[in-house]
Amino acid sequence: MMKKSLCRFARLFPLPLLAAPLFFASCSSDDSMTPIDEVKTPQRPISVEVSEAPFGNTTEARQLTRAAITDLTSFSSFEMTANNPAKDHYKVTKNGSWVVDGSWPYGVGDNTPVTFYAYSNGDYNGNSGTPYISFIMDENASTQHDLLVAKDTVSYNDHQGKVPLTFDHACAAVAFNVQITNTLKTNLGSKLTVNSIVLRNVSNSGKYYFGTSTWGDVSGSAYYTLTSENIFVDTEAQALSSNYLFVIPQSSEATYLDVTYTFSGQTKTSATIPLSVKPWEAGKQYTINIKLGTTLIQ
């Protein structure tokens, strides 16, 4: 009797016999496998330790303390790129302490060295295998910014995710003073007022290469107004309002100054003044003394 009932049930509700094993096989597979995109490695924190190398002095430079230079070049943010295949990019800002907006490069082992490239300005390019920064000097002499660069190779386990960075100055810092000679002061008989001083024919763009710490493709012919204020010039050297000009290292043989001055009530433009100084070197500070004499003011 029971057997007949079962047969009658089967005729009324036929079951697809092949579906059952396929269904159970599918359930078994889903329970035992985890999709690849759900496999995650824990994010490891990253931090930085920042220091700044001081500018070096040269025979042309006036003696400044490191604090004075740091006040001029200190920076509150910079960018950093890692050279692992993903080319991780970080923005680092100072808010009491340095804060990195990211984590240690994903997929890199705890003991695998990673090279980090850091820079305060410019655009990073590492696609050629020779990382460099494309940099253009600010057009305004009064708002100049330096290019500070740093590089270090560390693994996560070296410092538990901390990257030590010592920034070097990739530009030269050039300041300008103006004065007149004793002879000119004696011969003037009236006051000499400088109206403006313009530095011309400055190469203002180039590429800084991390691997060699050198510049390449330096080009351009820019000018910088060092002062547009009326300055009564005396025998005492006085600094111009532009303060330091951060210059891409270059020869200054073709660079010259235009000085506009007022003498005896008439505004005149002097002959150009060639600098004729040694090439400006990265990380060095210079002072150019513009000394106006009787051969210049005629």
XYZ file of N, CA and C in Angstrom, residues 20-279:
780
model
N 19.486 17.051 -8.613
C 19.871 16.942 -7.207
C 21.372 16.846 -7.016
N 22.062 15.904 -7.707
C 23.521 15.835 -7.497
C 24.243 17.092 -7.947
N 23.747 17.740 -9.047
C 24.395 18.972 -9.495
C 24.214 20.072 -8.457
N 23.036 20.130 -7.873
C 22.754 21.148 -6.867
C 23.652 20.979 -5.658
N 23.755 19.755 -5.183
C 24.567 19.504 -3.992
C 26.045 19.717 -4.276
N 26.497 19.427 -5.495
C 27.901 19.652 -5.853
C 28.199 21.152 -5.836
N 27.247 21.942 -6.336
C 27.432 23.388 -6.350
C 27.509 23.934 -4.937
N 26.655 23.484 -4.058
C 26.677 23.948 -2.677
C 27.987 23.578 -2.011
N 28.469 22.404 -2.298
C 29.729 21.949 -1.689
C 30.876 22.825 -2.126
N 30.890 23.253 -3.431
C 31.966 24.083 -3.952
C 31.938 25.460 -3.304
N 30.762 26.099 -3.172
C 30.657 27.431 -2.586
C 31.105 27.441 -1.136
N 30.851 26.378 -0.413
C 31.190 26.342 0.995
C 32.680 26.177 1.225
N 33.401 25.615 0.275
C 34.805 25.282 0.506
C 35.770 26.264 -0.116
N 35.318 27.216 -1.005
C 36.219 28.133 -1.702
C 35.895 29.574 -1.333
N 36.929 30.430 -1.219
C 36.772 31.862 -0.953
C 37.180 32.641 -2.191
N 36.330 33.550 -2.688
C 36.701 34.336 -3.885
C 38.049 35.023 -3.697
N 38.802 35.131 -4.789
C 40.157 35.690 -4.730
C 40.145 37.118 -4.193
N 39.131 37.930 -4.605
C 39.152 39.326 -4.191
C 38.809 39.515 -2.720
N 38.467 38.438 -2.007
C 38.220 38.557 -0.587
C 39.448 38.220 0.240
N 40.515 37.740 -0.431
C 41.738 37.427 0.286
C 42.485 38.731 0.537
N 42.560 39.152 1.750
C 43.164 40.431 2.091
C 44.370 40.222 3.006
N 45.421 41.029 2.777
C 46.521 41.077 3.732
C 46.308 42.296 4.599
N 46.679 42.256 5.848
C 46.432 43.402 6.730
C 47.208 44.629 6.275
N 46.580 45.803 6.358
C 47.269 47.044 6.030
C 48.267 47.374 7.127
N 49.484 47.707 6.699
C 50.526 48.040 7.665
C 50.724 49.548 7.666
N 50.879 50.150 8.823
C 51.013 51.610 8.886
C 52.353 52.070 8.315
N 52.374 53.311 7.851
C 53.607 53.924 7.358
C 53.740 55.297 8.002
N 54.948 55.677 8.364
C 55.219 56.985 8.944
C 56.553 57.475 8.406
N 56.873 58.738 8.656
C 58.132 59.313 8.180
C 58.847 60.011 9.324
N 60.162 60.060 9.207
C 61.009 60.832 10.113
C 61.769 61.825 9.257
N 61.530 63.116 9.460
C 62.014 64.150 8.536
C 63.093 65.004 9.180
N 64.182 65.221 8.432
C 65.207 66.191 8.808
C 65.628 66.927 7.541
N 66.280 68.085 7.720
C 66.653 68.927 6.581
C 68.115 69.306 6.678
N 68.880 69.011 5.626
C 70.287 69.394 5.597
C 70.398 70.905 5.448
N 71.347 71.555 6.130
C 71.489 73.013 6.014
C 72.138 73.399 4.695
N 71.938 74.626 4.281
C 72.658 75.149 3.131
C 74.138 75.261 3.475
N 74.989 75.019 2.488
C 76.422 75.191 2.685
C 76.842 76.611 2.353
N 77.908 77.059 2.972
C 78.428 78.396 2.703
C 79.455 78.359 1.577
N 79.578 79.457 0.862
C 80.606 79.610 -0.162
C 81.346 80.912 0.116
N 82.406 81.140 -0.635
C 83.171 82.372 -0.436
C 82.348 83.595 -0.830
N 81.338 83.389 -1.694
C 80.491 84.513 -2.105
C 79.319 84.733 -1.146
N 79.149 83.846 -0.187
C 77.946 83.912 0.650
C 78.214 84.612 1.969
N 77.222 85.301 2.442
C 77.313 85.852 3.785
C 76.964 84.746 4.778
N 77.443 84.875 5.981
C 77.238 83.840 6.982
C 75.837 83.960 7.574
N 75.039 82.933 7.398
C 73.715 82.882 7.985
C 73.612 81.639 8.857
N 72.849 81.738 9.912
C 72.652 80.568 10.748
C 71.700 79.609 10.044
N 71.751 78.349 10.463
C 70.848 77.384 9.860
C 69.396 77.769 10.126
N 69.126 78.325 11.302
C 67.765 78.712 11.650
C 67.213 79.727 10.656
N 68.066 80.668 10.233
C 67.618 81.683 9.283
C 67.249 81.052 7.946
N 68.062 80.118 7.483
C 67.770 79.444 6.228
C 66.531 78.573 6.365
N 66.414 77.853 7.472
C 65.265 76.983 7.670
C 63.971 77.787 7.670
N 63.998 78.985 8.249
C 62.807 79.826 8.244
C 62.375 80.154 6.815
N 63.332 80.252 5.910
C 63.026 80.601 4.534
C 62.552 79.392 3.738
N 63.018 78.203 4.076
C 62.770 77.042 3.230
C 61.932 75.965 3.891
N 61.544 76.146 5.151
C 60.780 75.109 5.820
C 59.475 74.864 5.060
N 59.009 73.632 5.081
C 57.833 73.273 4.318
C 56.881 72.484 5.199
N 55.592 72.606 4.932
C 54.586 71.957 5.761
C 53.962 70.751 5.089
N 54.357 70.464 3.867
C 53.843 69.282 3.189
C 54.819 68.875 2.085
N 54.767 67.624 1.713
C 55.550 67.137 0.577
C 54.887 65.882 0.036
N 55.380 65.424 -1.093
C 54.857 64.206 -1.711
C 55.929 63.129 -1.716
N 55.477 61.891 -1.759
C 56.414 60.768 -1.707
C 55.880 59.642 -2.596
N 56.774 59.004 -3.340
C 56.403 57.903 -4.223
C 57.290 56.708 -3.928
N 56.676 55.520 -3.871
C 57.424 54.278 -3.674
C 57.663 53.627 -5.030
N 58.776 52.902 -5.168
C 59.122 52.345 -6.471
C 58.634 50.918 -6.661
N 57.733 50.424 -5.793
C 57.201 49.082 -6.007
C 56.313 49.099 -7.246
N 55.945 47.942 -7.790
C 55.218 47.934 -9.077
C 53.968 48.798 -9.103
N 53.315 48.964 -7.947
C 52.084 49.751 -7.931
C 52.335 51.254 -7.943
N 53.595 51.662 -7.752
C 53.951 53.088 -7.707
C 53.074 53.840 -6.692
N 53.062 53.353 -5.462
C 52.250 54.002 -4.429
C 52.656 55.472 -4.281
N 51.658 56.340 -4.166
C 51.899 57.777 -4.047
C 51.284 58.263 -2.745
N 52.026 59.139 -2.037
C 51.586 59.607 -0.733
C 51.648 61.133 -0.662
N 50.698 61.708 0.059
C 50.743 63.105 0.444
C 51.066 63.142 1.922
N 52.092 63.918 2.285
C 52.527 63.980 3.672
C 52.366 65.422 4.150
N 51.650 65.611 5.241
C 51.407 66.954 5.759
C 51.822 67.035 7.221
N 52.169 68.250 7.634
C 52.606 68.464 9.005
C 51.476 69.105 9.798
N 51.030 68.407 10.823
C 50.000 68.919 11.708
C 50.431 68.604 13.137
N 51.420 69.336 13.600
C 52.077 68.985 14.854
C 53.157 67.953 14.603
N 52.784 66.837 13.970
C 53.722 65.814 13.521
C 53.407 65.510 12.061
N 54.292 64.780 11.411
C 54.093 64.458 10.008
C 53.087 63.315 9.880
N 52.086 63.498 9.023
C 51.030 62.509 8.826
C 51.039 62.051 7.373
N 51.091 60.730 7.160
C 51.113 60.145 5.809
C 49.722 59.630 5.472
N 49.222 59.994 4.301
C 47.854 59.604 3.930
C 47.833 58.257 3.198
N 48.288 57.231 3.849
C 48.278 55.915 3.220
C 48.900 54.876 4.124
N 49.149 53.714 3.579
C 49.751 52.633 4.336
C 50.946 52.088 3.564
N 51.663 51.171 4.183
C 52.845 50.571 3.543
C 52.427 49.924 2.228
N 53.285 49.978 1.191
C 52.920 49.420 -0.119
C 52.307 48.024 -0.015
N 51.171 47.852 -0.651
C 50.416 46.603 -0.598
C 51.166 45.474 -1.316
N 51.158 44.306 -0.718
C 51.737 43.129 -1.357
C 53.235 43.021 -1.265
N 53.903 43.931 -0.579
C 55.362 43.900 -0.431
C 55.696 43.240 0.909
N 56.596 42.261 0.890
C 56.943 41.532 2.094
C 57.575 42.407 3.158
N 57.489 41.960 4.404
C 58.011 42.739 5.528
C 59.503 42.997 5.428
N 60.246 42.116 4.756
C 61.707 42.262 4.650
C 62.157 42.675 3.257
N 61.216 43.039 2.401
C 61.552 43.433 1.029
C 61.871 44.924 0.978
N 63.066 45.320 0.512
C 63.418 46.751 0.456
C 62.536 47.520 -0.532
N 62.134 48.704 -0.130
C 61.359 49.606 -0.982
C 62.076 50.952 -0.999
N 62.254 51.532 -2.186
C 62.870 52.862 -2.296
C 61.777 53.920 -2.363
N 61.904 54.907 -1.498
C 60.940 56.009 -1.440
C 61.611 57.286 -1.952
N 60.915 58.020 -2.817
C 61.385 59.293 -3.353
C 60.460 60.391 -2.839
N 61.027 61.394 -2.175
C 60.226 62.473 -1.592
C 60.666 63.811 -2.178
N 59.724 64.737 -2.316
C 60.017 66.028 -2.941
C 59.004 67.058 -2.485
N 59.470 68.298 -2.305
C 58.608 69.365 -1.797
C 57.850 70.090 -2.898
N 58.339 70.021 -4.134
C 57.707 70.706 -5.264
C 57.978 69.930 -6.537
N 57.349 70.357 -7.612
C 57.604 69.738 -8.902
C 56.755 68.509 -9.160
N 57.028 67.850 -10.299
C 56.267 66.679 -10.738
C 57.191 65.476 -10.858
N 56.788 64.365 -10.233
C 57.594 63.146 -10.234
C 57.346 62.341 -11.504
N 58.424 61.763 -12.045
C 58.314 60.870 -13.189
C 59.265 59.701 -12.982
N 58.717 58.494 -12.910
C 59.552 57.313 -12.712
C 59.320 56.259 -13.758
N 58.563 56.591 -14.825
C 58.215 55.599 -15.837
C 59.408 55.123 -16.656
N 60.426 55.968 -16.773
C 61.586 55.607 -17.591
C 62.563 54.716 -16.842
N 62.309 54.467 -15.564
C 63.246 53.688 -14.762
C 64.324 54.550 -14.141
N 64.351 55.836 -14.506
C 65.292 56.799 -13.936
C 64.465 57.918 -13.314
N 64.096 57.785 -12.050
C 63.179 58.756 -11.432
C 63.753 60.174 -11.439
N 62.908 61.133 -11.775
C 63.333 62.535 -11.741
C 62.142 63.427 -11.399
N 62.464 64.669 -11.043
C 61.465 65.690 -10.759
C 61.565 66.777 -11.828
N 60.463 67.069 -12.475
C 60.398 68.226 -13.376
C 60.055 69.451 -12.528
N 60.890 70.492 -12.623
C 60.753 71.644 -11.738
C 60.830 72.932 -12.534
N 59.951 73.874 -12.198
C 59.968 75.209 -12.805
C 60.025 76.237 -11.688
N 60.954 77.156 -11.775
C 61.071 78.209 -10.767
C 59.843 79.103 -10.777
N 59.453 79.553 -9.584
C 58.328 80.470 -9.449
C 58.609 81.750 -10.226
N 57.583 82.303 -10.877
C 57.766 83.516 -11.677
C 58.012 84.742 -10.822
N 57.554 84.717 -9.589
C 57.649 85.882 -8.711
C 58.834 85.708 -7.768
N 59.790 86.637 -7.822
C 60.991 86.530 -6.996
C 60.664 86.599 -5.511
N 59.562 87.239 -5.154
C 59.212 87.406 -3.745
C 58.503 86.190 -3.164
N 58.072 85.262 -4.018
C 57.385 84.054 -3.526
C 58.129 82.791 -3.958
N 59.430 82.902 -4.016
C 60.240 81.766 -4.458
C 60.122 80.584 -3.516
N 60.183 79.401 -4.064
C 60.232 78.197 -3.242
C 61.392 77.315 -3.693
N 61.968 76.658 -2.731
C 63.088 75.758 -2.973
C 62.552 74.397 -3.417
N 63.404 73.597 -4.009
C 63.092 72.191 -4.264
C 63.903 71.363 -3.282
N 63.217 70.705 -2.343
C 63.884 69.828 -1.395
C 63.591 68.384 -1.778
N 64.609 67.542 -1.751
C 64.475 66.168 -2.217
C 65.088 65.209 -1.202
N 64.538 64.011 -1.138
C 65.067 62.987 -0.239
C 64.793 61.616 -0.847
N 65.647 60.663 -0.508
C 65.496 59.296 -1.007
C 65.995 58.326 0.058
N 65.295 57.230 0.251
C 65.770 56.210 1.187
C 65.187 54.859 0.789
N 65.960 53.807 1.043
C 65.525 52.444 0.755
C 65.452 51.675 2.070
N 64.260 51.221 2.425
C 64.051 50.517 3.687
C 63.015 49.418 3.478
N 63.040 48.438 4.361
C 61.968 47.439 4.413
C 61.065 47.777 5.594
N 59.906 47.166 5.613
C 58.969 47.465 6.695
C 59.573 47.115 8.052
N 60.278 46.008 8.119
C 60.832 45.549 9.393
C 62.043 46.349 9.858
N 62.633 47.160 8.965
C 63.799 47.954 9.371
C 63.449 48.916 10.503
N 62.317 49.618 10.346
C 61.932 50.615 11.354
C 60.444 50.509 11.681
N 59.881 49.309 11.504
C 58.456 49.112 11.770
C 57.593 50.115 11.002
N 57.884 50.251 9.713
C 57.072 51.089 8.839
C 57.465 52.549 8.793
N 58.549 52.937 9.479
C 58.981 54.338 9.464
C 60.039 54.542 8.378
N 59.873 55.594 7.586
C 60.815 55.919 6.503
C 61.634 57.141 6.913
N 62.947 56.998 7.176
C 63.776 58.157 7.540
C 64.131 58.961 6.276
N 63.834 60.249 6.297
C 64.082 61.107 5.138
C 64.914 62.316 5.549
N 66.076 62.478 4.930
C 66.891 63.684 5.113
C 66.836 64.478 3.819
N 66.168 65.628 3.865
C 65.975 66.424 2.652
C 67.208 67.267 2.353
N 67.591 67.263 1.079
C 68.678 68.116 0.581
C 68.083 69.218 -0.294
N 68.818 70.327 -0.386
C 68.395 71.443 -1.229
C 68.909 71.219 -2.647
N 67.975 71.100 -3.592
C 68.365 70.869 -4.984
C 68.645 72.176 -5.719
N 68.283 73.305 -5.113
C 68.527 74.615 -5.726
C 69.643 75.354 -4.988
N 70.108 76.425 -5.595
C 71.012 77.359 -4.929
C 70.184 78.520 -4.397
N 70.595 79.070 -3.264
C 69.906 80.226 -2.678
C 70.760 81.470 -2.929
N 70.202 82.416 -3.676
C 70.961 83.601 -4.078
C 70.269 84.855 -3.534
N 71.012 85.640 -2.779
C 70.497 86.907 -2.250
C 71.252 88.066 -2.901
N 70.655 89.242 -2.876
C 71.239 90.407 -3.543
C 71.251 91.606 -2.600
N 72.402 92.281 -2.593
C 72.547 93.560 -1.885
C 72.846 94.651 -2.905
N 72.565 95.879 -2.544
C 72.903 96.997 -3.414
C 73.575 98.087 -2.586
N 74.575 98.752 -3.173
C 75.282 99.841 -2.508
C 75.989 100.689 -3.562
N 76.540 101.848 -3.127
C 77.349 102.666 -4.030
C 78.759 102.763 -3.462
N 79.697 103.070 -4.336
C 81.081 103.209 -3.890
C 81.270 104.561 -3.200
N 82.318 104.652 -2.405
C 82.642 105.924 -1.746
C 82.897 107.023 -2.773
N 83.538 106.664 -3.876
C 83.845 107.642 -4.924
C 82.563 108.221 -5.520
N 81.607 107.343 -5.799
C 80.348 107.806 -6.375
C 79.605 108.709 -5.392
N 79.609 108.350 -4.123
C 78.924 109.177 -3.133
C 79.547 110.563 -3.069
N 80.861 110.625 -3.185
C 81.559 111.920 -3.138
C 81.236 112.755 -4.373
N 81.133 112.091 -5.526
C 80.957 112.808 -6.790
C 79.498 113.143 -7.114
N 78.560 112.499 -6.439
C 77.154 112.694 -6.797
C 76.693 114.127 -6.569
N 76.901 114.609 -5.368
C 76.410 115.938 -5.049
C 74.920 115.960 -4.799
N 74.238 114.816 -5.043
C 72.813 114.682 -4.747
C 72.515 113.197 -4.525
N 71.305 112.914 -4.085
C 70.964 111.541 -3.751
C 70.777 110.675 -4.992
N 71.114 109.391 -4.845
C 70.852 108.406 -5.887
C 69.796 107.439 -5.353
N 68.703 107.307 -6.086
C 67.628 106.395 -5.690
C 67.484 105.297 -6.734
N 67.557 104.057 -6.286
C 67.332 102.929 -7.187
C 65.842 102.650 -7.232
N 65.265 102.586 -8.446
C 63.828 102.355 -8.604
C 63.488 100.869 -8.787
N 64.348 100.160 -9.480
C 64.098 98.724 -9.668
C 65.386 98.034 -10.085
N 65.460 96.738 -9.770
C 66.579 95.895 -10.217
C 65.981 94.603 -10.744
N 66.319 94.254 -11.968
C 65.766 93.064 -12.615
C 66.910 92.137 -13.023
N 66.794 90.878 -12.635
C 67.759 89.852 -13.034
C 67.227 89.168 -14.284
N 68.018 89.156 -15.336
C 67.538 88.640 -16.612
C 68.350 87.432 -17.098
N 67.676 86.684 -18.016
C 68.292 85.543 -18.688
C 68.650 84.424 -17.696
N 67.665 84.043 -16.892
C 67.849 82.962 -15.917
C 67.187 81.688 -16.455
N 67.915 80.603 -16.497
C 67.320 79.312 -16.865
C 66.416 78.867 -15.723
N 65.143 78.664 -16.021
C 64.169 78.480 -14.936
C 63.468 77.125 -14.916
N 63.854 76.184 -15.765
C 63.220 74.869 -15.734
C 64.270 73.781 -15.941
N 63.989 72.611 -15.417
C 64.929 71.506 -15.554
C 64.413 70.246 -14.896
N 65.220 69.210 -14.936
C 64.878 67.916 -14.339
C 65.952 67.535 -13.324
N 65.502 67.235 -12.117
C 66.419 66.767 -11.070
C 66.339 65.242 -11.010
N 67.497 64.564 -11.196
C 67.552 63.109 -11.222
C 67.989 62.572 -9.852
N 67.122 61.743 -9.262
C 67.409 61.200 -7.936
C 68.649 60.315 -7.932
N 68.835 59.529 -8.997
C 69.907 58.547 -9.004
C 71.291 59.156 -8.917
N 71.485 60.297 -9.573
C 72.806 60.937 -9.636
C 72.862 62.248 -8.861
N 71.717 62.676 -8.338
C 71.628 63.971 -7.629
C 72.128 65.110 -8.503
N 71.777 65.067 -9.778
C 72.207 66.086 -10.734
C 71.001 66.600 -11.523
N 71.222 67.739 -12.205
C 70.187 68.350 -13.036
C 70.461 68.084 -14.507
N 69.400 67.991 -15.274
C 69.505 67.853 -16.715
C 68.415 68.648 -17.410
N 68.567 68.849 -18.711
C 67.595 69.591 -19.520
C 67.273 70.960 -18.919
N 68.286 71.635 -18.383
C 68.088 72.974 -17.815
C 67.937 73.964 -18.970
N 66.841 74.721 -18.951
C 66.564 75.614 -20.079
C 65.707 76.782 -19.615
N 65.359 77.633 -20.564
C 64.522 78.791 -20.268
C 65.335 80.069 -20.203
N 64.623 81.183 -20.321
C 65.262 82.491 -20.235
C 64.293 83.446 -19.546
N 64.201 83.313 -18.233
C 63.233 84.089 -17.455
C 63.884 85.327 -16.849
N 63.062 86.229 -16.368
C 63.579 87.407 -15.642
C 62.857 87.509 -14.304
N 63.542 88.115 -13.331
C 63.004 88.237 -11.978
C 63.218 89.649 -11.465
N 62.125 90.298 -11.078
C 62.208 91.631 -10.500
C 62.612 91.489 -9.045
N 63.841 91.870 -8.719
C 64.371 91.695 -7.370
C 63.857 92.772 -6.427
N 63.593 93.947 -6.957
C 62.947 94.994 -6.165
C 62.307 95.991 -7.117
N 61.162 96.505 -6.715
C 60.509 97.574 -7.484
C 60.220 98.750 -6.567
N 60.897 98.756 -5.422
C 60.741 99.831 -4.454
C 61.814 100.901 -4.685
N 61.494 102.128 -4.340
C 62.493 103.190 -4.409
C 63.411 103.081 -3.193
N 64.692 102.849 -3.461
C 65.660 102.663 -2.379
C 66.723 103.754 -2.477
N 66.903 104.486 -1.410
C 68.012 105.423 -1.355
C 69.281 104.620 -1.065
N 70.216 104.669 -1.997
C 71.383 103.803 -1.915
C 72.552 104.563 -1.309
N 73.206 103.915 -0.341
C 74.368 104.497 0.321
C 75.526 103.516 0.218
N 76.610 103.831 0.898
C 77.793 102.950 0.848
C 77.592 101.672 1.657
N 76.612 101.655 2.538
C 76.292 100.436 3.291
C 75.444 99.513 2.419
N 75.870 98.269 2.318
C 75.105 97.301 1.526
C 73.765 97.017 2.200
N 72.709 97.048 1.419
C 71.386 96.727 1.952
C 70.712 95.661 1.095
N 70.024 94.745 1.769
C 69.396 93.614 1.079
C 68.167 94.068 0.305
N 67.908 93.419 -0.814
C 66.727 93.721 -1.610
C 65.510 92.992 -1.047
N 64.342 93.488 -1.393
C 63.104 92.969 -0.804
C 62.796 91.546 -1.239
N 63.378 91.087 -2.342
C 63.090 89.737 -2.818
C 63.687 88.669 -1.915
N 64.626 89.060 -1.043
C 65.310 88.114 -0.173
C 66.018 87.049 -1.011
N 65.827 85.777 -0.701
C 66.539 84.733 -1.445
C 65.786 84.312 -2.696
N 66.536 84.146 -3.781
C 66.014 83.602 -5.025
C 66.529 82.167 -5.115
N 65.621 81.192 -5.192
C 66.032 79.790 -5.273
C 66.174 79.417 -6.740
N 67.423 79.182 -7.154
C 67.778 79.075 -8.554
C 68.221 77.654 -8.887
N 67.774 77.152 -10.030
C 68.285 75.882 -10.530
C 69.780 76.042 -10.799
N 70.631 75.121 -10.348
C 72.078 75.239 -10.584
C 72.382 75.435 -12.069
N 73.194 76.457 -12.352
C 73.491 76.818 -13.739
C 74.660 77.777 -13.765
N 75.227 77.919 -14.926
C 76.247 78.950 -15.124
C 75.548 80.295 -15.213
N 76.133 81.311 -14.602
C 75.502 82.638 -14.622
C 76.221 83.585 -15.578
N 77.011 83.039 -16.489
C 77.787 83.882 -17.406
C 76.893 84.737 -18.292
N 75.730 84.191 -18.684
C 74.833 84.936 -19.570
C 73.785 85.729 -18.795
N 73.810 85.641 -17.463
C 72.824 86.330 -16.635
C 73.304 87.744 -16.322
N 72.394 88.701 -16.355
C 72.791 90.089 -16.106
C 71.691 90.835 -15.373
N 72.025 92.029 -14.885
C 71.096 92.867 -14.128
C 70.789 94.154 -14.885
N 69.535 94.560 -14.793
C 69.120 95.882 -15.266
C 68.770 96.720 -14.052
N 69.390 97.891 -13.924
C 69.139 98.766 -12.779
C 68.514 100.062 -13.271
N 67.348 100.383 -12.743
C 66.707 101.662 -13.042
C 66.885 102.565 -11.829
N 67.365 103.785 -12.059
C 67.675 104.664 -10.932
C 67.243 106.093 -11.236
N 67.130 106.866 -10.198
C 66.787 108.284 -10.317
C 67.959 109.111 -9.818
N 68.410 110.024 -10.681
C 69.550 110.869 -10.331
C 69.273 112.269 -10.845
N 69.405 113.239 -9.956
C 69.142 114.639 -10.304
C 67.738 114.823 -10.876
N 66.791 114.054 -10.319
C 65.395 114.221 -10.710
C 65.007 113.533 -11.986
N 65.925 112.857 -12.671
C 65.611 112.176 -13.918
C 65.780 110.664 -13.751
N 64.772 109.896 -14.234
C 64.849 108.435 -14.164
C 65.584 107.921 -15.392
N 66.598 107.127 -15.152
C 67.403 106.586 -16.238
C 67.570 105.083 -16.061
N 67.948 104.385 -17.102
C 68.260 102.966 -17.015
C 69.749 102.798 -17.262
N 70.391 102.117 -16.362
C 71.833 101.953 -16.469
C 72.183 100.949 -17.551
N 73.443 100.873 -17.827
C 73.936 99.796 -18.666
C 73.735 98.482 -17.910
N 73.647 97.392 -18.645
C 73.469 96.097 -17.992
C 74.723 95.725 -17.207
N 74.506 94.954 -16.140
C 75.611 94.537 -15.266
C 75.751 93.016 -15.358
N 76.779 92.517 -16.026
C 76.970 91.060 -16.062
C 77.415 90.557 -14.692
N 76.966 89.363 -14.331
C 77.330 88.828 -13.016
C 78.751 88.279 -13.002
N 79.093 87.523 -14.035
C 80.463 86.993 -14.140
C 80.906 86.305 -12.847
N 80.071 85.409 -12.343
C 80.437 84.644 -11.159
C 80.452 83.165 -11.509
N 81.007 82.367 -10.618
C 81.076 80.927 -10.852
C 79.663 80.342 -10.918
N 79.521 79.152 -11.521
C 78.180 78.527 -11.586
C 77.581 78.346 -10.202
